[in-house]
Amino acid sequence: MKIGVYVCECGSNIASTVDVDKIVEEAKDLPNVAVSRVYKYMCSDPGQELIKNDIDEYDLDKIVVAACSPRMHEATFRSVLEDKGLNPYVLEIVNIREHVSWVNSDKDKGTEKSMALLTGAVHRSALMKPLERKKVGVIHTALVIGGGIAGIQAALDIANMGYKTTLVEKTSSIGGKMSQLDKTFPTLDCSQCILSPKMVEVNRHPNIKLLSLSEVVAVDGYVGNFKVKIKRNPRYVIEDKCTLCGDCLPVCPVIAHDEYNQGFSPRKAIYISYPQAIPASFIINPDDCLGIDPLICTKCKEVCGPEAIDFDMQPEIIEEEFGAIIVATGFAPYPIENIGEYGYGTIHDVISGLDYERIVSASGPTEGKILRPSDGKIPETVVFIHCAGSRDPSKHLPYCSKICCMYSTKHALQYKHIVHNGTAINFYIDIRTAGKDYEEFYQRAAEEDKVIYIRGKVSEVLKDGNQILIKGVDTLSGETVELHADMVVLATGITPSEGTKEMASLMNLAVDINGFIREAHPKLKPIDTAIAGIFIAGTATGPKDIPDTVSQASGAASKACGILSQDELEIEATVAIVDDSLCRGCGMCAEACPYSAIEMQVINQYGHSTRIAYVNEAMCKGCGSCAAACLNGAINQLGYTDSQILALISALGGD
Amino acid sequence: MEEFEPNIIGFLCNWCSYAGADLAGTSRIQYPPNVKIIKVMCSGRVNPMYVVNALQQGADGVLIGGCHPGDCHYSRGNYLARRRIAVMKRLLEYIGIEPERVRMTWVSAAEGRKFAEVVEEITKDIKKIGPMKKIRRENIW
Amino acid sequence: MVDLKNLIEITKKIVSREDVRYVVGYKKGTYGFQIMPAFAYTPEDAEDFIYSPVCSKNLAVYTILEEKLPLKRGEEEDKRKIGVVVKGCDSRAIVQIIQEKGLKREDLVLIGIPCKGVIEPKKIEKMFPNQTDLIDVIENDNSEYIINIGGKTHKVPKNELLSDVCKSCEFPNPPLYDVLLGEEVEITEIEEFSKIDELDEKHTEDKWEYWKRHFERCIRCYACREACPLCYCKECMADTLNPQWIRRSVNLSENAAWNIMRAYHLAGRCVSCGECERVCPVNIPLMELNKKIERDVKKMFDYTSGLDEEEKPLFGMFKPDDPEDFIL
């Protein structure tokens, strides 16, 4: 074995506090060192040439460079090795700049420390082995989970880039929460009008397969090669045959609450959520229908001209493979029932923000007239309470739900536009208008449309005859406030949608303390998850408005396409490796692995079925947590093996 | 008599503490040269037996550095390390190894100053208690 | 008191089953207070089975000791079950091994014995040294051991001979068994394993003086490892040469490293049967190390080993709020 040692002066950066000539001389006496040199700038072209020439001349097979941090130039020197046909992983960098010369001015001590580090590196270098960057194939299809605006945007972007995409939606129609909104801030354009063209595009797109009423039930595999099981629940109406003629509606004897209209209007057991729903087909809700039993009632089936109704539909499991997955499972409003102090549930005219969206919507139960639920009268005073459930760490959600300031302002503005002489009052803690044109929107509401803003928290909401008595404090004047309103709208916050946690655990994704899916890095990898090939978009990761959601969805789509566009993916070289002869199959490594990259397999060892840990190299990220968990070193990390680290310890210890 | 200069081995994770130590360097923060760093990808890689081995092989102290809780590049390696080191540290203290000799710290990539302070502190502490002799390996076979 | 007839009857029944290979129990030793492991392959073999307060050995170790020799082509694996007589701690060892997937529950038939504690061999041998004849020991209802030596009957208060680990035992009843011989033992009083606190309060140097004295005497025979039902790695880290974690030489440094490693590797796994200490030829108080870790692990992570087959390994998981007062 021949090791070449190269010490960099880095101008005077290293040489001024480290006696480089001395360590170069001493390095010559270290085991296996064939050549040891110093140069002013090792990373420069002449410096690199120096190493390249030596590789040829001395037939070197390992290189040790003592210079700056490996974070600076490890890649540079690796390519030097590669240029000369050496494996890039037989390079060892000794950090004598950031860790020695720049932090210490005593030349003797600096030289001594550098020498110790260099000695360790040479000893470790002797134990280094060439590593292989393996490659795995890629399946060129994507899965998008969740058919809200995030999922729709992501699916469309991927499909438009030419890749087959499967969009899985739990409910009977895509569109998500955005489809229930009347208008969107700050432009006040109609939510449905900007959303439905996208929904139609999803339906028509040749690259998109839409699975409504479906749930992901199992996810296996790794980046480029996910194996997914999707459970498809029966619609009991054949999508392709249904013409939306509605002949079934008058004959259905069942009346149920219409979820789309927040229960403010009735629907039948056979219904379509809303006219623009995609897939454009009726559905029979099996919980409402008289039992999906032709013996009890077949009225809809009898009148259905196209024979679209099929009571015999069964749930089915679809198995498909995907190269990348986007999780866009969205949010659920904070359960308003939890906020008892604001009178919801006991006072009829206390409603949630989403209730208000339906009431104010032209397609809603009141056809856009603002009528209060209790008596159908036009409310003369409406109070909007911000942060209903948000920013309340003691009782409710600790975080800011981000969109409520804006949507309450929008609600107040809409009210003023419809009920011109009415009074709209907002109770707020802070007004947060960080977004393009958001502040202007708020100013317009307050100044042009005379929406009243009171800074303070509401303490009590009480029924007072036909009216509602609101008690609170105006924290700007310090005075208590008592006023009467005809209707109260609570700006409920954002929580992870039901099933987010289960979905995350299916894919081994982490969730944060509030139950939102955790991103790989909150700042620099907000779209990635800890699992390669799985990305997140929209409110599944935390409160977001529509523009942020859509941008994140497009980001996730482009990240996914970054994978789908490859034929092969290069995987981490410093992965875990198992010594079958030592492994006793206890699985402690598998438990320690953050990526589920270790699977316990039963193999035949000399006739005995034996449990052995198996590392899926495509999933392993090379952290080494498994190696430290193993009781007898049966699993190791390539590039950081126990032997190498113990050699380093020995050299640094000085024994 | 020459002053005792402790020899301390530091296991630092690549993503946070090692980067923090780099930042101390680029910020030119001066600190004692006693800690010699071994880079590992994650503090979760640190087998607590490395600590014992280091104390045997001439280290007067051991420092383990990881990302702050919740910030681990591998999401949980630092939490696992915290458990393992907690048990090993208490065991070593129980058999009479000074608690000052085995230290763990969370240093983020932005905490160059903190890294330097940690090094100052442990160097000072170990100087006070003197060289590790108890389980040090005598180089005889 | 375990009904011996019942034990033999049940063992016979189990051995007679087609899906059972053998049952491991206790039989009389050759002299003094000795007992031996007994392997009943046939109902007749079971006639030798005994159970008495001197049956301290943890038989769980025999479930994992068997060497799996390479099979010839065409030869089938013997998938029959193994029967084991288990006390509380033995059963916990089995639970722990099952948890670590070293055994499958369906590979075992467990004859559970509610345990009133065992006699520490070293104590009884000290009280009645140099016995050449086989001696019976019986426990009466007054917490006394009845010991018959050469026609003379000795009554010894139980506390004088009881193993120290048994005095602080919280789990005398087997958590896992197929048949239980007799009524479950009621847990009346548990003595704290107070030696740990005594030492914990001492000065660092005194602690070291204490352990140095013990570690210096270690002859690295590894009897502690061999007797332990949970030391069953294919090759121990103390034996590997590449890397060499611990040198072969017998000196304070390596001995200390070995003893630290042994104790650390049992963290969250040790079931406090006390076998390691019992077999130590130089009387190193190994259980004090094990108990120290057991207590730390309970206090810091609320973790107890050997009770739940589905529990996850201590070091394979974490809680975000695990203690970190020691972190700078």
PDB file of C-alpha atoms in Angstrom, chain A residues 104-269:
ATOM      1  CA  ASN A 104      -5.012  28.696  17.628  1.00  0.00           C
ATOM      2  CA  SER A 105      -2.033  31.033  17.487  1.00  0.00           C
ATOM      3  CA  ASP A 106       0.552  28.937  19.340  1.00  0.00           C
ATOM      4  CA  LYS A 107       2.614  27.443  16.530  1.00  0.00           C
ATOM      5  CA  ASP A 108       4.049  24.571  18.570  1.00  0.00           C
ATOM      6  CA  LYS A 109       0.674  23.442  19.793  1.00  0.00           C
ATOM      7  CA  GLY A 110      -0.868  23.915  16.373  1.00  0.00           C
ATOM      8  CA  THR A 111       1.847  21.818  14.784  1.00  0.00           C
ATOM      9  CA  GLU A 112       1.459  19.128  17.391  1.00  0.00           C
ATOM     10  CA  LYS A 113      -2.320  18.974  16.934  1.00  0.00           C
ATOM     11  CA  SER A 114      -1.987  18.923  13.147  1.00  0.00           C
ATOM     12  CA  MET A 115       0.492  16.085  13.360  1.00  0.00           C
ATOM     13  CA  ALA A 116      -1.805  14.074  15.600  1.00  0.00           C
ATOM     14  CA  LEU A 117      -4.724  14.566  13.209  1.00  0.00           C
ATOM     15  CA  LEU A 118      -2.548  13.693  10.233  1.00  0.00           C
ATOM     16  CA  THR A 119      -1.247  10.556  11.931  1.00  0.00           C
ATOM     17  CA  GLY A 120      -4.835   9.481  12.606  1.00  0.00           C
ATOM     18  CA  ALA A 121      -5.761  10.088   9.001  1.00  0.00           C
ATOM     19  CA  VAL A 122      -2.852   8.019   7.710  1.00  0.00           C
ATOM     20  CA  HIS A 123      -3.772   5.143  10.007  1.00  0.00           C
ATOM     21  CA  ARG A 124      -7.382   5.342   8.976  1.00  0.00           C
ATOM     22  CA  SER A 125      -6.439   5.693   5.334  1.00  0.00           C
ATOM     23  CA  ALA A 126      -4.667   2.346   5.481  1.00  0.00           C
ATOM     24  CA  LEU A 127      -7.996   0.741   6.402  1.00  0.00           C
ATOM     25  CA  MET A 128     -10.086   2.529   3.801  1.00  0.00           C
ATOM     26  CA  LYS A 129     -11.554   0.519   1.014  1.00  0.00           C
ATOM     27  CA  PRO A 130     -12.849   1.582  -2.391  1.00  0.00           C
ATOM     28  CA  LEU A 131     -16.578   2.130  -2.204  1.00  0.00           C
ATOM     29  CA  GLU A 132     -19.090   1.793  -4.936  1.00  0.00           C
ATOM     30  CA  ARG A 133     -21.826   4.257  -5.740  1.00  0.00           C
ATOM     31  CA  LYS A 134     -24.521   1.820  -6.715  1.00  0.00           C
ATOM     32  CA  LYS A 135     -27.405   2.625  -8.973  1.00  0.00           C
ATOM     33  CA  VAL A 136     -31.074   1.733  -8.900  1.00  0.00           C
ATOM     34  CA  GLY A 137     -33.612   1.922 -11.687  1.00  0.00           C
ATOM     35  CA  VAL A 138     -36.527   4.334 -11.657  1.00  0.00           C
ATOM     36  CA  ILE A 139     -40.198   3.753 -12.356  1.00  0.00           C
ATOM     37  CA  HIS A 140     -41.356   6.782 -14.296  1.00  0.00           C
ATOM     38  CA  THR A 141     -44.718   7.345 -12.661  1.00  0.00           C
ATOM     39  CA  ALA A 142     -45.797   9.503  -9.757  1.00  0.00           C
ATOM     40  CA  LEU A 143     -48.376   9.149  -7.036  1.00  0.00           C
ATOM     41  CA  VAL A 144     -50.094  12.200  -5.603  1.00  0.00           C
ATOM     42  CA  ILE A 145     -52.013  11.646  -2.395  1.00  0.00           C
ATOM     43  CA  GLY A 146     -54.807  14.136  -1.811  1.00  0.00           C
ATOM     44  CA  GLY A 147     -56.952  15.866  -4.418  1.00  0.00           C
ATOM     45  CA  GLY A 148     -57.151  19.361  -2.973  1.00  0.00           C
ATOM     46  CA  ILE A 149     -55.611  22.304  -4.756  1.00  0.00           C
ATOM     47  CA  ALA A 150     -52.106  21.129  -3.772  1.00  0.00           C
ATOM     48  CA  GLY A 151     -52.626  17.646  -5.154  1.00  0.00           C
ATOM     49  CA  ILE A 152     -54.364  18.964  -8.260  1.00  0.00           C
ATOM     50  CA  GLN A 153     -51.555  21.400  -9.032  1.00  0.00           C
ATOM     51  CA  ALA A 154     -48.838  18.797  -8.390  1.00  0.00           C
ATOM     52  CA  ALA A 155     -50.568  16.160 -10.515  1.00  0.00           C
ATOM     53  CA  LEU A 156     -51.099  18.608 -13.381  1.00  0.00           C
ATOM     54  CA  ASP A 157     -47.501  19.808 -13.303  1.00  0.00           C
ATOM     55  CA  ILE A 158     -46.094  16.291 -13.343  1.00  0.00           C
ATOM     56  CA  ALA A 159     -48.533  15.190 -16.024  1.00  0.00           C
ATOM     57  CA  ASN A 160     -47.669  18.218 -18.130  1.00  0.00           C
ATOM     58  CA  MET A 161     -44.021  17.315 -17.896  1.00  0.00           C
ATOM     59  CA  GLY A 162     -44.962  14.061 -19.532  1.00  0.00           C
ATOM     60  CA  TYR A 163     -45.127  11.553 -16.700  1.00  0.00           C
ATOM     61  CA  LYS A 164     -48.021   9.299 -15.807  1.00  0.00           C
ATOM     62  CA  THR A 165     -49.529  10.359 -12.524  1.00  0.00           C
ATOM     63  CA  THR A 166     -52.057   8.731 -10.251  1.00  0.00           C
ATOM     64  CA  LEU A 167     -54.071  11.109  -8.089  1.00  0.00           C
ATOM     65  CA  VAL A 168     -55.692   9.506  -5.069  1.00  0.00           C
ATOM     66  CA  GLU A 169     -58.558  11.309  -3.329  1.00  0.00           C
ATOM     67  CA  LYS A 170     -60.356  10.065  -0.246  1.00  0.00           C
ATOM     68  CA  THR A 171     -63.735  11.725  -0.915  1.00  0.00           C
ATOM     69  CA  SER A 172     -66.034  11.486  -3.895  1.00  0.00           C
ATOM     70  CA  SER A 173     -64.621  14.542  -5.638  1.00  0.00           C
ATOM     71  CA  ILE A 174     -61.351  16.369  -5.988  1.00  0.00           C
ATOM     72  CA  GLY A 175     -61.272  20.061  -5.140  1.00  0.00           C
ATOM     73  CA  GLY A 176     -60.659  19.849  -1.420  1.00  0.00           C
ATOM     74  CA  LYS A 177     -61.409  22.683   0.951  1.00  0.00           C
ATOM     75  CA  MET A 178     -60.913  25.268  -1.764  1.00  0.00           C
ATOM     76  CA  SER A 179     -64.064  24.054  -3.505  1.00  0.00           C
ATOM     77  CA  GLN A 180     -66.122  25.091  -0.480  1.00  0.00           C
ATOM     78  CA  LEU A 181     -64.805  28.637  -0.469  1.00  0.00           C
ATOM     79  CA  ASP A 182     -66.840  31.442  -1.960  1.00  0.00           C
ATOM     80  CA  LYS A 183     -64.235  34.048  -2.793  1.00  0.00           C
ATOM     81  CA  THR A 184     -60.501  34.195  -2.266  1.00  0.00           C
ATOM     82  CA  PHE A 185     -58.477  36.966  -0.709  1.00  0.00           C
ATOM     83  CA  PRO A 186     -57.062  39.458  -1.646  1.00  0.00           C
ATOM     84  CA  THR A 187     -58.517  39.567  -5.160  1.00  0.00           C
ATOM     85  CA  LEU A 188     -62.018  38.429  -4.262  1.00  0.00           C
ATOM     86  CA  ASP A 189     -62.194  36.255  -7.321  1.00  0.00           C
ATOM     87  CA  CYS A 190     -64.542  33.339  -7.106  1.00  0.00           C
ATOM     88  CA  SER A 191     -62.867  30.248  -5.740  1.00  0.00           C
ATOM     89  CA  GLN A 192     -64.878  27.782  -7.764  1.00  0.00           C
ATOM     90  CA  CYS A 193     -64.258  29.749 -10.983  1.00  0.00           C
ATOM     91  CA  ILE A 194     -60.480  29.473 -10.698  1.00  0.00           C
ATOM     92  CA  LEU A 195     -60.516  25.953  -9.328  1.00  0.00           C
ATOM     93  CA  SER A 196     -62.946  24.108 -11.563  1.00  0.00           C
ATOM     94  CA  PRO A 197     -60.972  24.573 -14.806  1.00  0.00           C
ATOM     95  CA  LYS A 198     -58.064  22.839 -13.105  1.00  0.00           C
ATOM     96  CA  MET A 199     -60.346  20.044 -11.913  1.00  0.00           C
ATOM     97  CA  VAL A 200     -61.666  19.548 -15.414  1.00  0.00           C
ATOM     98  CA  GLU A 201     -58.101  19.496 -16.720  1.00  0.00           C
ATOM     99  CA  VAL A 202     -57.236  16.738 -14.245  1.00  0.00           C
ATOM    100  CA  ASN A 203     -60.194  14.751 -15.495  1.00  0.00           C
ATOM    101  CA  ARG A 204     -59.276  15.152 -19.136  1.00  0.00           C
ATOM    102  CA  HIS A 205     -55.513  14.810 -18.843  1.00  0.00           C
ATOM    103  CA  PRO A 206     -54.245  11.701 -20.635  1.00  0.00           C
ATOM    104  CA  ASN A 207     -51.382  11.362 -18.134  1.00  0.00           C
ATOM    105  CA  ILE A 208     -53.539  11.513 -15.019  1.00  0.00           C
ATOM    106  CA  LYS A 209     -55.360   8.602 -13.520  1.00  0.00           C
ATOM    107  CA  LEU A 210     -57.844   9.838 -10.936  1.00  0.00           C
ATOM    108  CA  LEU A 211     -58.890   7.485  -8.158  1.00  0.00           C
ATOM    109  CA  SER A 212     -61.641   9.042  -6.062  1.00  0.00           C
ATOM    110  CA  LEU A 213     -63.037   7.415  -2.914  1.00  0.00           C
ATOM    111  CA  SER A 214     -59.608   5.851  -2.524  1.00  0.00           C
ATOM    112  CA  GLU A 215     -57.035   5.603   0.221  1.00  0.00           C
ATOM    113  CA  VAL A 216     -53.409   4.558   0.267  1.00  0.00           C
ATOM    114  CA  VAL A 217     -53.186   1.565   2.603  1.00  0.00           C
ATOM    115  CA  ALA A 218     -49.594   0.379   2.213  1.00  0.00           C
ATOM    116  CA  VAL A 219     -46.337   1.852   0.973  1.00  0.00           C
ATOM    117  CA  ASP A 220     -43.232  -0.240   0.459  1.00  0.00           C
ATOM    118  CA  GLY A 221     -39.981   0.190  -1.380  1.00  0.00           C
ATOM    119  CA  TYR A 222     -37.710   3.161  -1.846  1.00  0.00           C
ATOM    120  CA  VAL A 223     -36.934   6.123  -4.046  1.00  0.00           C
ATOM    121  CA  GLY A 224     -37.634   5.335  -7.670  1.00  0.00           C
ATOM    122  CA  ASN A 225     -39.340   2.095  -6.719  1.00  0.00           C
ATOM    123  CA  PHE A 226     -42.276   2.506  -4.384  1.00  0.00           C
ATOM    124  CA  LYS A 227     -44.847  -0.255  -4.223  1.00  0.00           C
ATOM    125  CA  VAL A 228     -48.182   1.126  -3.147  1.00  0.00           C
ATOM    126  CA  LYS A 229     -51.500  -0.470  -2.296  1.00  0.00           C
ATOM    127  CA  ILE A 230     -54.568   1.685  -2.807  1.00  0.00           C
ATOM    128  CA  LYS A 231     -57.983   0.767  -1.503  1.00  0.00           C
ATOM    129  CA  ARG A 232     -60.799   1.927  -3.753  1.00  0.00           C
ATOM    130  CA  ASN A 233     -64.166   2.216  -2.041  1.00  0.00           C
ATOM    131  CA  PRO A 234     -67.326   1.627  -4.054  1.00  0.00           C
ATOM    132  CA  ARG A 235     -69.306   4.571  -5.442  1.00  0.00           C
ATOM    133  CA  TYR A 236     -72.267   2.326  -6.332  1.00  0.00           C
ATOM    134  CA  VAL A 237     -72.699   4.495  -9.418  1.00  0.00           C
ATOM    135  CA  ILE A 238     -70.710   3.678 -12.532  1.00  0.00           C
ATOM    136  CA  GLU A 239     -68.765   6.881 -13.229  1.00  0.00           C
ATOM    137  CA  ASP A 240     -68.664   6.474 -16.998  1.00  0.00           C
ATOM    138  CA  LYS A 241     -72.352   5.765 -17.320  1.00  0.00           C
ATOM    139  CA  CYS A 242     -73.763   8.483 -15.053  1.00  0.00           C
ATOM    140  CA  THR A 243     -74.951  11.460 -17.107  1.00  0.00           C
ATOM    141  CA  LEU A 244     -75.790  13.680 -14.125  1.00  0.00           C
ATOM    142  CA  CYS A 245     -79.399  13.833 -15.373  1.00  0.00           C
ATOM    143  CA  GLY A 246     -80.651  13.792 -11.800  1.00  0.00           C
ATOM    144  CA  ASP A 247     -83.651  11.522 -12.415  1.00  0.00           C
ATOM    145  CA  CYS A 248     -82.648   9.589  -9.324  1.00  0.00           C
ATOM    146  CA  LEU A 249     -82.957  12.598  -7.003  1.00  0.00           C
ATOM    147  CA  PRO A 250     -86.740  12.961  -6.731  1.00  0.00           C
ATOM    148  CA  VAL A 251     -87.297   9.259  -6.144  1.00  0.00           C
ATOM    149  CA  CYS A 252     -84.722   8.765  -3.376  1.00  0.00           C
ATOM    150  CA  PRO A 253     -86.618   8.638  -0.093  1.00  0.00           C
ATOM    151  CA  VAL A 254     -83.651   9.462   2.151  1.00  0.00           C
ATOM    152  CA  ILE A 255     -82.861  12.954   3.386  1.00  0.00           C
ATOM    153  CA  ALA A 256     -79.408  13.573   4.821  1.00  0.00           C
ATOM    154  CA  HIS A 257     -77.228  16.558   5.765  1.00  0.00           C
ATOM    155  CA  ASP A 258     -75.284  18.019   2.899  1.00  0.00           C
ATOM    156  CA  GLU A 259     -71.623  17.979   4.010  1.00  0.00           C
ATOM    157  CA  TYR A 260     -70.552  20.276   1.192  1.00  0.00           C
ATOM    158  CA  ASN A 261     -72.902  22.967   2.528  1.00  0.00           C
ATOM    159  CA  GLN A 262     -71.742  22.318   6.094  1.00  0.00           C
ATOM    160  CA  GLY A 263     -75.078  20.704   6.879  1.00  0.00           C
ATOM    161  CA  PHE A 264     -77.092  23.855   6.153  1.00  0.00           C
ATOM    162  CA  SER A 265     -79.065  22.139   3.396  1.00  0.00           C
ATOM    163  CA  PRO A 266     -80.393  18.653   2.758  1.00  0.00           C
ATOM    164  CA  ARG A 267     -79.339  16.137   0.183  1.00  0.00           C
ATOM    165  CA  LYS A 268     -80.463  12.659  -0.845  1.00  0.00           C
ATOM    166  CA  ALA A 269     -78.629   9.385  -0.255  1.00  0.00           C
TER     167      ALA A 269
END
